[in-house]
Short mmCIF file of C-alpha atoms in Angstrom, two decimals:
data_model
loop_
_atom_site.label_atom_id
_atom_site.label_comp_id
_atom_site.label_asym_id
_atom_site.label_seq_id
_atom_site.Cartn_x
_atom_site.Cartn_y
_atom_site.Cartn_z
CA UNK J 1 -9.92 6.06 19.58
CA UNK J 2 -9.73 6.98 15.81
CA UNK J 3 -9.99 4.25 13.62
CA UNK J 4 -8.78 4.27 10.31
CA UNK J 5 -8.88 2.17 6.42
CA UNK J 6 -5.56 0.27 5.77
CA UNK J 7 -5.34 -0.71 2.21
CA UNK J 8 -2.87 -3.91 2.25
CA UNK J 9 -1.85 -6.47 -0.37
CA UNK J 10 0.81 -8.59 -0.79
CA UNK J 11 2.88 -7.89 -4.26
CA UNK J 12 5.72 -10.48 -4.94
CA UNK J 13 6.58 -11.58 -1.59
CA UNK J 14 6.19 -7.91 -0.46
CA UNK J 15 3.40 -6.31 1.64
CA UNK J 16 2.56 -2.98 0.77
CA UNK J 17 -0.13 -0.65 2.10
CA UNK J 18 -1.58 2.56 3.28
CA UNK J 19 -4.14 4.36 5.26
CA UNK J 20 -7.21 5.54 3.27
CA UNK J 21 -7.89 8.81 4.91
CA UNK J 22 -4.45 10.35 5.05
CA UNK J 23 -1.84 11.20 1.45
CA UNK J 24 1.01 10.04 1.81
CA UNK J 25 0.34 8.24 4.90
CA UNK J 26 1.81 4.35 3.02
CA UNK J 27 4.40 1.64 4.03
CA UNK J 28 6.35 -1.64 2.87
CA UNK J 29 7.57 -4.32 5.22
CA UNK J 30 8.13 -8.09 4.70
CA UNK J 31 5.25 -9.59 6.61
CA UNK J 32 1.79 -8.36 7.36
CA UNK J 33 2.22 -8.01 10.80
CA UNK J 34 4.85 -5.89 10.22
CA UNK J 35 3.47 -3.91 7.60
CA UNK J 36 0.31 -3.10 10.23
CA UNK J 37 3.08 -1.79 12.69
CA UNK J 38 4.22 0.41 10.59
CA UNK J 39 1.46 1.67 9.27
CA UNK J 40 0.20 2.52 13.02
CA UNK J 41 3.57 4.61 13.84
CA UNK J 42 3.55 6.20 10.41
CA UNK J 43 -0.30 7.37 10.99
CA UNK J 44 0.72 8.35 14.94
CA UNK J 45 4.27 10.39 13.07
CA UNK J 46 2.11 12.08 10.25
CA UNK J 47 -0.85 13.40 12.73
CA UNK J 48 1.41 14.32 15.03
CA UNK J 49 3.20 16.59 12.01
CA UNK J 50 0.22 17.95 11.06
CA UNK J 51 -0.99 18.78 14.37
CA UNK J 52 1.93 20.79 15.38
CA UNK J 53 2.24 22.68 11.14
CA UNK J 54 -1.31 23.46 12.11
CA UNK J 55 -0.58 24.96 14.99
CA UNK J 56 2.43 26.91 13.81
CA UNK J 57 0.75 27.98 11.35
CA UNK J 58 -1.88 30.23 13.21
CA UNK J 59 -0.84 33.27 13.65
CA UNK J 60 -2.32 36.16 16.76
CA UNK J 61 -4.57 34.20 19.38
CA UNK J 62 -6.11 30.80 18.37
CA UNK J 63 -7.87 28.44 20.48
CA UNK J 64 -7.45 24.56 20.11
CA UNK J 65 -10.35 22.20 20.62
CA UNK J 66 -11.48 18.66 20.46
CA UNK J 67 -13.89 17.63 17.41
CA UNK J 68 -15.33 14.18 17.67
CA UNK J 69 -16.91 12.22 14.67
#
C-alpha cells in the first residue's frame, strides 16, 4: 500500500486539503473526516485515470511492470 501526504487546513469553517505528491488532487468539505474520505477517493480516481492515460499513450508493443519505492 502506498502512502501520500495530505496537507489539510480549516479555512473559515470549511476544511480544504490536497495531496502533496499528486498535482490536481484537492478537495473541500465541511468536516475533517469528510475531507480525508474525499481526498482518498479523488486520489484513487486520479491514479486510475493517469494509469489509463499512460497505457493509451503507448504505441506499438509495450510492457507493464510494477515499480516499488
